[in-house]
Coordinates of C-alpha atoms (C1' of nucleotides) in Angstrom, one line a residue:
Chain A
M12 CA -60.3 46.8 -39.9
Q13 CA -57.2 45.1 -38.9
P14 CA -55.4 43.1 -41.6
L15 CA -56.4 39.7 -41.1
E16 CA -53.4 37.8 -40.1
K17 CA -53.7 34.0 -39.0
V18 CA -51.8 34.0 -36.1
S19 CA -51.5 31.2 -34.1
E20 CA -54.6 32.6 -31.2
R21 CA -55.3 30.5 -28.5
P22 CA -58.7 30.9 -26.7
V23 CA -58.9 33.2 -24.4
S24 CA -56.2 34.2 -21.9
Q25 CA -55.6 30.8 -20.2
P26 CA -51.8 29.0 -20.3
E27 CA -52.5 25.3 -22.0
K28 CA -55.4 24.9 -19.6
N29 CA -57.6 21.9 -19.6
T30 CA -59.9 24.1 -18.7
K31 CA -63.3 24.3 -21.1
V32 CA -63.6 28.0 -22.3
Y33 CA -67.1 28.4 -20.8
V34 CA -65.7 27.6 -17.1
E35 CA -62.8 30.2 -18.1
I36 CA -65.6 32.8 -19.1
V37 CA -67.6 32.0 -15.8
R38 CA -64.3 32.9 -14.3
Q39 CA -63.3 36.0 -16.1
L40 CA -67.1 37.0 -15.9
R41 CA -66.8 36.8 -11.8
E42 CA -63.4 38.8 -12.0
M43 CA -65.0 41.3 -14.2
I44 CA -67.7 41.6 -11.5
Y45 CA -65.7 42.1 -9.1
K46 CA -62.8 44.5 -10.6
D47 CA -65.8 46.9 -12.1
E48 CA -68.2 46.4 -8.7
L49 CA -70.9 45.5 -10.5
K50 CA -74.3 45.5 -8.5
P51 CA -77.6 43.9 -9.1
G52 CA -79.1 45.5 -11.8
D53 CA -76.4 46.5 -13.5
K54 CA -75.6 45.9 -17.1
I55 CA -73.1 43.4 -18.4
P56 CA -71.4 43.5 -22.0
S57 CA -73.4 41.9 -25.0
E58 CA -72.7 38.8 -25.8
R59 CA -70.7 39.7 -29.2
E60 CA -68.7 42.1 -27.2
L61 CA -67.5 39.4 -24.6
S62 CA -66.9 37.0 -27.2
E63 CA -64.8 39.6 -28.8
R64 CA -63.0 40.6 -25.5
L65 CA -62.4 37.5 -24.2
N66 CA -61.2 35.7 -27.6
A67 CA -64.0 32.9 -27.4
G68 CA -67.0 32.1 -29.9
R69 CA -70.3 33.6 -29.0
S70 CA -71.5 30.1 -28.4
S71 CA -69.0 29.6 -25.6
V72 CA -70.2 33.0 -24.2
R73 CA -73.7 31.8 -24.3
E74 CA -72.6 28.4 -22.6
A75 CA -71.3 30.4 -19.7
L76 CA -74.0 32.9 -19.7
R77 CA -77.1 30.3 -19.7
A78 CA -75.2 28.2 -17.0
L79 CA -75.3 31.5 -14.6
E80 CA -78.9 32.1 -15.7
L81 CA -79.9 28.8 -14.7
L82 CA -78.1 29.7 -11.2
G83 CA -80.2 32.7 -11.1
L84 CA -77.0 34.8 -10.8
I85 CA -77.9 37.2 -13.9
E86 CA -81.1 37.9 -15.9
T87 CA -81.1 38.2 -19.7
R88 CA -83.7 40.5 -21.0
R89 CA -83.7 39.9 -24.8
G90 CA -83.8 43.1 -27.3
E91 CA -81.9 44.4 -23.8
G92 CA -79.0 42.8 -22.6
T93 CA -77.9 40.9 -20.0
F94 CA -78.1 42.0 -16.0
I95 CA -76.6 40.9 -12.7
R96 CA -79.3 39.7 -10.5
D97 CA -80.4 40.3 -7.4
F98 CA -79.7 36.9 -5.8
R99 CA -83.1 34.7 -5.5
G100 CA -83.6 31.2 -4.9
N101 CA -85.3 31.1 -8.4
Q102 CA -85.7 27.8 -10.4
L103 CA -82.8 26.5 -9.2
V104 CA -83.1 25.2 -5.8
Q105 CA -86.9 23.4 -7.3
L106 CA -84.4 21.7 -10.3
L107 CA -81.7 20.6 -7.8
S108 CA -84.1 19.6 -5.2
T109 CA -86.1 17.2 -8.0
F110 CA -82.6 16.1 -9.1
I111 CA -81.0 15.4 -6.2
L112 CA -83.0 15.1 -2.9
Q113 CA -84.3 12.0 -2.8
D114 CA -82.0 10.9 -0.2
D115 CA -84.1 10.8 2.8
K116 CA -80.8 11.3 5.0
A117 CA -80.4 14.6 2.8
K118 CA -84.1 15.6 3.9
Q119 CA -83.4 15.2 7.3
D120 CA -80.2 17.2 7.0
V121 CA -82.0 20.1 5.6
I122 CA -84.7 20.2 8.0
E123 CA -82.0 20.0 10.9
T124 CA -79.7 23.0 9.3
K125 CA -82.3 25.5 8.7
S126 CA -83.6 25.3 12.3
M127 CA -80.2 25.6 13.5
I128 CA -79.5 28.4 11.4
E129 CA -82.7 29.7 11.9
V130 CA -81.7 30.1 15.6
D131 CA -78.1 31.5 15.0
C132 CA -79.9 34.1 13.0
L133 CA -82.1 35.1 16.4
Y134 CA -79.2 35.0 18.3
L135 CA -76.9 37.4 16.0
A136 CA -80.2 39.6 15.7
A137 CA -80.6 39.8 19.4
E138 CA -77.0 41.2 19.5
K139 CA -77.3 43.6 16.9
V140 CA -80.8 44.7 17.1
Q141 CA -81.9 48.0 18.1
Q142 CA -84.8 48.1 20.5
E143 CA -86.6 50.4 18.6
E144 CA -86.5 47.4 15.8
I145 CA -88.0 44.9 18.2
E146 CA -90.8 47.5 18.7
R147 CA -91.6 47.6 14.7
L148 CA -91.2 44.0 14.4
K149 CA -93.8 43.5 16.9
V150 CA -96.1 46.3 15.5
W151 CA -95.5 44.0 12.2
I152 CA -96.2 41.2 13.6
D153 CA -99.6 42.5 15.2
E154 CA -100.9 44.5 12.1
H155 CA -100.1 41.5 9.4
N156 CA -101.0 38.4 8.4
F157 CA -97.8 36.8 7.4
E158 CA -96.2 33.4 6.5
D159 CA -93.7 31.8 8.6
E160 CA -90.9 32.5 6.3
E161 CA -91.6 35.9 6.1
F162 CA -91.0 36.4 9.8
F163 CA -87.5 34.7 9.5
K164 CA -86.9 36.4 6.4
T165 CA -86.7 39.4 8.6
I166 CA -84.8 38.1 11.3
A167 CA -82.0 36.6 9.0
E168 CA -81.8 40.8 7.8
L169 CA -81.7 41.7 11.2
A170 CA -79.3 39.5 11.9
D171 CA -76.9 41.6 9.6
N172 CA -74.9 38.6 8.3
H173 CA -74.9 38.3 4.6
L174 CA -73.9 34.5 4.5
F175 CA -75.9 33.7 7.2
Y176 CA -78.8 35.2 5.1
R177 CA -77.9 33.6 1.9
I178 CA -77.6 30.2 3.7
W179 CA -80.9 30.6 5.2
Y180 CA -82.5 31.7 2.0
I181 CA -81.3 28.6 0.1
L182 CA -82.0 26.3 2.8
N183 CA -85.5 28.1 3.1
D184 CA -85.9 27.2 -0.9
Y185 CA -84.9 23.7 -0.2
Y186 CA -87.9 23.3 2.5
N187 CA -90.3 24.7 0.0
A188 CA -88.9 22.2 -2.7
L189 CA -89.7 19.7 -0.5
N190 CA -93.0 20.4 0.1
L191 CA -92.0 21.1 3.9
K192 CA -93.7 24.5 4.0
V193 CA -94.0 25.6 7.4
S194 CA -97.5 26.9 8.7
P195 CA -97.3 30.1 10.5
S196 CA -97.4 29.8 14.3
E197 CA -99.5 31.7 16.8
K198 CA -98.9 35.3 16.6
E199 CA -98.6 35.1 20.4
D200 CA -95.5 32.6 19.9
Y201 CA -93.8 34.7 17.3
Q202 CA -94.2 37.7 19.8
K203 CA -92.6 35.8 22.8
L204 CA -90.0 34.9 20.4
V205 CA -89.5 38.5 19.7
D206 CA -89.0 39.7 23.4
S207 CA -86.8 37.1 24.3
L208 CA -84.7 38.9 21.9
A209 CA -84.5 42.2 24.0
T210 CA -83.2 40.0 26.9
K211 CA -80.1 38.8 24.7
R212 CA -79.9 35.9 26.6
G213 CA -79.0 33.0 24.7
D214 CA -81.0 30.0 26.6
L215 CA -84.4 31.9 26.2
I216 CA -84.3 32.7 22.9
L217 CA -83.3 28.7 22.1
E218 CA -86.6 27.8 24.2
R219 CA -88.9 30.4 22.4
Y220 CA -88.1 29.2 19.2
R221 CA -88.7 25.7 20.2
M222 CA -92.2 26.8 21.3
L223 CA -92.4 28.3 18.1
R224 CA -91.9 25.1 16.7
K225 CA -93.3 23.0 18.9
M226 CA -90.0 20.9 19.5
S227 CA -89.2 19.3 22.3
T228 CA -87.1 21.4 24.6
S229 CA -84.1 18.7 25.1
Chain B
M7 CA -97.9 12.0 -15.6
Q8 CA -95.7 13.9 -13.4
P9 CA -97.0 14.4 -9.8
L10 CA -93.3 16.2 -9.1
E11 CA -94.3 19.3 -10.7
K12 CA -94.9 22.4 -9.0
V13 CA -95.1 24.8 -11.7
S14 CA -94.4 28.3 -10.8
E15 CA -94.4 30.6 -13.9
R16 CA -94.6 28.3 -17.0
P17 CA -98.2 26.9 -17.6
V18 CA -97.4 23.7 -19.8
S19 CA -100.4 24.8 -21.7
Q20 CA -98.7 26.9 -24.0
P21 CA -95.2 25.5 -23.8
E22 CA -94.3 27.4 -27.0
K23 CA -94.1 31.1 -26.4
N24 CA -92.1 32.2 -23.2
T25 CA -90.1 29.1 -22.6
K26 CA -86.4 29.4 -24.0
V27 CA -85.4 26.5 -25.6
Y28 CA -82.6 25.6 -23.2
V29 CA -85.0 25.7 -20.2
E30 CA -87.0 23.4 -21.9
I31 CA -84.3 20.7 -22.5
V32 CA -83.4 20.8 -19.0
R33 CA -86.8 19.9 -18.0
Q34 CA -87.3 17.3 -20.7
L35 CA -83.5 15.8 -19.5
R36 CA -85.2 15.8 -15.9
E37 CA -88.0 14.1 -17.1
M38 CA -85.9 11.3 -19.0
I39 CA -83.9 10.9 -16.0
Y40 CA -86.4 10.2 -13.9
K41 CA -88.8 8.0 -16.1
D42 CA -85.8 6.0 -17.0
E43 CA -84.5 5.6 -13.6
L44 CA -81.2 6.8 -14.6
K45 CA -78.9 6.6 -12.0
P46 CA -75.5 8.2 -11.1
G47 CA -72.8 6.8 -13.9
D48 CA -75.5 6.5 -16.2
K49 CA -74.9 7.5 -19.8
I50 CA -77.1 9.8 -21.1
P51 CA -77.8 10.5 -24.9
S52 CA -75.1 12.3 -27.1
E53 CA -75.7 15.7 -27.7
R54 CA -76.0 15.1 -31.3
E55 CA -79.1 12.7 -30.8
L56 CA -80.7 15.2 -28.3
S57 CA -81.0 17.9 -30.7
E58 CA -82.4 15.6 -33.1
R59 CA -85.0 13.8 -30.5
L60 CA -86.0 17.1 -29.1
N61 CA -86.0 18.8 -32.3
A62 CA -83.4 21.4 -31.1
G63 CA -80.1 22.9 -32.4
R64 CA -77.2 21.5 -30.7
S65 CA -76.2 24.7 -29.5
S66 CA -79.4 24.9 -27.3
V67 CA -78.6 21.4 -26.0
R68 CA -75.4 22.1 -25.3
E69 CA -76.9 25.5 -23.5
A70 CA -78.9 22.9 -21.5
L71 CA -75.9 20.6 -20.3
R72 CA -73.3 23.0 -20.0
A73 CA -75.8 24.3 -17.2
L74 CA -76.1 21.7 -15.6
E75 CA -72.4 20.6 -15.8
L76 CA -72.1 23.6 -14.0
L77 CA -74.4 22.9 -11.4
G78 CA -72.6 19.5 -10.9
L79 CA -75.4 17.4 -12.2
I80 CA -73.6 16.0 -14.8
E81 CA -70.2 15.3 -16.1
T82 CA -68.8 14.9 -19.6
R83 CA -66.1 13.5 -20.8
R84 CA -64.7 13.9 -24.3
G85 CA -64.7 11.5 -26.6
E86 CA -66.9 9.4 -24.5
G87 CA -70.2 10.9 -23.5
T88 CA -72.2 12.6 -20.9
F89 CA -73.1 10.7 -17.7
I90 CA -75.2 11.5 -14.7
R91 CA -72.6 12.6 -11.7
D92 CA -73.1 11.4 -8.2
F93 CA -74.0 14.7 -6.5
R94 CA -75.5 13.9 -3.3
G95 CA -73.4 16.7 -2.0
N96 CA -74.7 20.4 -2.0
Q97 CA -72.4 22.5 -3.9
L98 CA -75.0 24.9 -4.3
V99 CA -73.5 26.8 -1.6
Q100 CA -70.2 26.6 -2.8
L101 CA -71.1 27.7 -6.7
L102 CA -73.0 30.8 -5.0
S103 CA -70.5 32.1 -2.3
T104 CA -67.9 31.8 -4.6
F105 CA -69.8 34.5 -6.7
I106 CA -71.1 36.5 -3.7
L107 CA -69.0 37.4 -1.1
Q108 CA -67.0 40.3 -2.3
D109 CA -67.8 43.4 0.1
D110 CA -65.8 44.3 2.6
K111 CA -68.4 43.6 5.2
A112 CA -67.8 40.3 3.4
K113 CA -64.9 39.2 5.6
Q114 CA -66.6 39.8 9.1
D115 CA -69.2 37.8 8.3
V116 CA -67.0 35.0 7.4
I117 CA -65.4 35.2 10.9
E118 CA -68.5 35.3 12.6
T119 CA -70.3 32.7 10.7
K120 CA -68.0 30.1 11.0
S121 CA -67.6 30.5 14.5
M122 CA -71.3 30.0 14.5
I123 CA -71.3 27.0 12.2
E124 CA -68.7 25.3 14.6
V125 CA -70.7 26.1 17.8
D126 CA -73.7 24.2 15.8
C127 CA -71.4 21.5 14.5
L128 CA -70.5 21.0 18.2
Y129 CA -74.0 20.7 19.4
L130 CA -75.0 18.4 16.7
A131 CA -72.1 16.3 17.3
A132 CA -72.9 16.0 20.9
E133 CA -76.0 15.1 20.2
K134 CA -75.0 12.2 17.7
V135 CA -71.6 11.2 18.8
Q136 CA -71.1 7.6 20.8
Q137 CA -69.1 8.0 23.9
E138 CA -66.7 5.7 22.5
E139 CA -66.0 8.0 19.6
I140 CA -65.3 10.9 22.1
E141 CA -62.5 8.6 23.8
R142 CA -60.9 7.8 20.6
L143 CA -60.7 11.8 19.6
K144 CA -59.3 12.4 23.0
V145 CA -56.7 9.8 22.2
W146 CA -56.3 11.7 18.9
I147 CA -56.1 15.0 20.2
D148 CA -53.4 13.7 22.9
E149 CA -51.1 11.8 20.4
H150 CA -51.0 14.2 17.5
N151 CA -49.9 17.6 16.6
F152 CA -52.9 18.9 14.8
E153 CA -54.2 22.0 12.8
D154 CA -57.1 23.5 14.5
E155 CA -59.0 23.2 11.0
E156 CA -58.5 19.3 11.6
F157 CA -60.1 19.4 14.6
F158 CA -62.8 21.1 13.7
K159 CA -63.3 19.2 10.4
T160 CA -63.5 16.0 12.7
I161 CA -66.2 17.7 14.7
A162 CA -68.1 18.4 11.2
E163 CA -68.0 15.3 10.5
L164 CA -69.1 13.8 13.8
A165 CA -72.3 16.1 13.3
D166 CA -73.4 13.8 10.6
N167 CA -74.9 16.7 8.7
H168 CA -73.6 16.8 5.0
L169 CA -75.0 20.5 4.5
F170 CA -73.2 21.6 7.7
Y171 CA -70.2 19.8 6.5
R172 CA -70.1 21.7 3.6
I173 CA -70.9 25.1 4.6
W174 CA -67.8 24.7 7.2
Y175 CA -65.7 23.6 4.7
I176 CA -66.4 26.2 2.1
L177 CA -66.5 28.7 5.2
N178 CA -62.6 27.4 6.5
D179 CA -61.6 27.5 2.9
Y180 CA -62.9 31.5 2.9
Y181 CA -60.9 31.7 6.5
N182 CA -58.0 30.8 4.9
A183 CA -58.1 32.8 2.0
L184 CA -58.3 35.7 4.1
N185 CA -55.2 34.7 5.7
L186 CA -57.0 34.2 9.0
K187 CA -55.9 30.8 9.9
V188 CA -56.3 29.9 13.3
S189 CA -53.7 29.2 15.3
P190 CA -53.9 25.7 17.4
S191 CA -54.6 26.1 20.6
E192 CA -53.9 24.4 23.9
K193 CA -54.4 20.5 24.1
E194 CA -56.0 20.9 27.3
D195 CA -58.8 23.3 25.6
Y196 CA -59.7 21.0 23.0
Q197 CA -59.8 18.3 25.6
K198 CA -61.7 20.1 27.7
L199 CA -64.4 20.9 24.9
V200 CA -64.5 17.5 23.7
D201 CA -65.3 16.2 27.4
S202 CA -68.1 19.1 27.3
L203 CA -69.4 16.9 24.4
A204 CA -70.5 14.1 26.7
T205 CA -72.2 15.8 28.8
K206 CA -74.5 17.1 26.0
R207 CA -75.1 20.8 27.4
G208 CA -75.2 23.3 25.3
D209 CA -74.4 26.1 27.6
L210 CA -71.2 24.1 28.8
I211 CA -70.1 23.5 24.9
L212 CA -70.5 27.4 24.4
E213 CA -68.4 28.0 26.9
R214 CA -65.7 25.7 26.5
Y215 CA -65.5 26.9 22.7
R216 CA -65.2 30.5 23.8
M217 CA -62.4 29.3 26.5
L218 CA -60.7 27.7 23.4
R219 CA -61.2 30.7 21.0
K220 CA -60.4 33.3 23.8
M221 CA -63.7 34.9 22.9
S222 CA -65.2 36.7 25.8
T223 CA -68.0 35.2 27.6
S224 CA -70.7 37.7 26.6
Chain C
dC21 C1' -54.5 -18.5 -32.4
dC22 C1' -53.0 -14.3 -29.8
dT23 C1' -50.7 -10.1 -29.4
dA24 C1' -50.2 -5.2 -31.4
dC25 C1' -50.9 -1.8 -34.2
dT26 C1' -53.9 0.9 -37.4
dT27 C1' -58.2 2.8 -38.6
dC28 C1' -62.8 4.5 -38.0
dA29 C1' -66.9 5.9 -36.1
dG30 C1' -69.1 8.5 -32.6
dT31 C1' -68.8 12.1 -29.2
dG32 C1' -67.7 16.4 -26.8
dG33 C1' -65.3 21.0 -27.6
dT34 C1' -65.4 25.3 -30.4
dC35 C1' -65.9 28.8 -33.7
dT36 C1' -68.5 31.1 -37.6
dG37 C1' -72.0 32.9 -39.8
dA38 C1' -76.5 33.2 -40.3
dC39 C1' -81.7 34.4 -39.0
dC40 C1' -85.3 35.7 -36.2
dA41 C1' -87.9 38.7 -32.3
dC42 C1' -87.6 41.8 -29.6
dA43 C1' -86.7 46.3 -27.4
dC44 C1' -85.2 51.2 -27.5
dA45 C1' -83.5 55.5 -29.4
dT46 C1' -84.1 58.3 -33.1
dA47 C1' -85.6 60.3 -37.3
dT48 C1' -89.9 61.5 -39.7
dC49 C1' -94.4 62.6 -41.0
dC50 C1' -98.9 64.6 -40.1
Chain D
dG10 C1' -96.1 68.3 -30.3
dG11 C1' -97.3 63.7 -30.9
dA12 C1' -97.9 59.5 -33.6
dT13 C1' -95.5 56.4 -36.8
dA14 C1' -91.9 54.5 -39.2
dT15 C1' -87.0 53.0 -39.0
dG16 C1' -82.4 51.5 -37.6
dT17 C1' -79.5 49.5 -34.2
dG18 C1' -78.1 46.7 -31.0
dT19 C1' -79.3 42.6 -28.3
dG20 C1' -80.5 38.1 -26.9
dG21 C1' -82.6 33.7 -29.0
dT22 C1' -81.6 29.8 -32.4
dC23 C1' -79.6 26.7 -35.8
dA24 C1' -76.5 24.4 -39.1
dG25 C1' -72.5 23.4 -40.4
dA26 C1' -67.7 22.9 -40.0
dC27 C1' -63.5 21.3 -37.8
dC28 C1' -60.8 19.6 -33.8
dA29 C1' -59.4 16.5 -30.0
dC30 C1' -60.3 12.4 -28.0
dT31 C1' -62.4 7.7 -27.0
dG32 C1' -62.9 3.2 -27.6
dA33 C1' -63.6 -0.5 -30.5
dA34 C1' -63.3 -2.7 -34.7
dG35 C1' -60.5 -4.4 -38.0
dT36 C1' -55.9 -5.6 -39.7
dA37 C1' -51.1 -7.3 -39.8
dG38 C1' -47.3 -9.6 -37.7
dG39 C1' -45.9 -13.2 -34.6

DNA sequence: CCTACTTCAGTGGTCTGACCACACATATCC
DNA sequence: GGATATGTGTGGTCAGACCACTGAAGTAGG
């Protein structure tokens, strides 16, 4: 034990900022995750240890952790610990949408944006995908009954762009939260769309996408 | 009662067991806001009052409030109170991406994504913009020395889609953070690009954009 | 009467310490 | 060896104590 000196201890290491402690802790956590290269599933230090290491009260640490939990970035299991979470939309979008999206314009924006992001993902997938993967995808379409979002999730993955994937994922959650769930189209339309990827022709892909979505070809 | 509830994993039938207090408080708050028709700027009850009314500890109330604050849904002012925030925007992407975006490939993804988002914005702008605004933009190009990002910020605004605007804005921030600042192109190229908007021809816009960015026309 | 100042109640911000419920590893017992 | 107790560590929650700050009520001075 250390001698209990009562030196003037500043909360956390931060030069006289107005930033709240819990925000600072969020920042530190992000840094920690980055520096230690923590991946989804990894464990982060316990609340008590963080409280000590960051020189803050446990309640402040908890405020930060709870916020991150609600964001879906971490996961806590009583008796075990706190873990980095594999990102998923979780309740967050649900939460936000019930709070936010009464606005009709916002709703329209979601629809519009999702559609365009999907096309972007299709373009990227067309550039990057191997013929072999296209074949596999076609077989998958044939052999499974799937939701529309499963298909585009696959496309977003094939696009091999983490940012686009995240963006699409979020938009899709919004979509669902708005009760705009897309009903699956005909398998034939999916097949045609996938075929168009092989051609790597942007205009054709766009046309097939619009066909699938039954949009006008404006 | 509440037709909004979609219910995923919390059968409200037995609210005791598996629900953390702070999550329940978030739920109650949402309900309260909905029932009392609270709008941005309105004040919500103090932490102590909530703690009493909801029969929970103040720290639990705070965990809920801090989470909502980090989400940008509420705003707290010491000595004054807690207020509903004007959150028409979607800072979701912002929050998540500041946390995510760490790996090496991320840099390449940013470049790729920004480029495609810009094209999307151009398409949208082309659809929505008035001839008069195009003229004004052309004059502006002529009469000002501007940064590339100023130009595309304008385009993103003209696209009239808040989501795209946010996404572009964030990507641009990352771009700068990664020292990838785009040097302004020739005014002539901007002019040609803007001209292409008037035609509303996607292929032409894309071509002009690639010319501006000196990308191959693959 | 009207300013200018003081006071005070209310609010968020933070910390501490105390329990509880639970998970897991260890030691113990049969 | 396998089943069972036990111990330690973890998150979950609460209560209470200060602090810093705001705004309004109250007060003193002009």
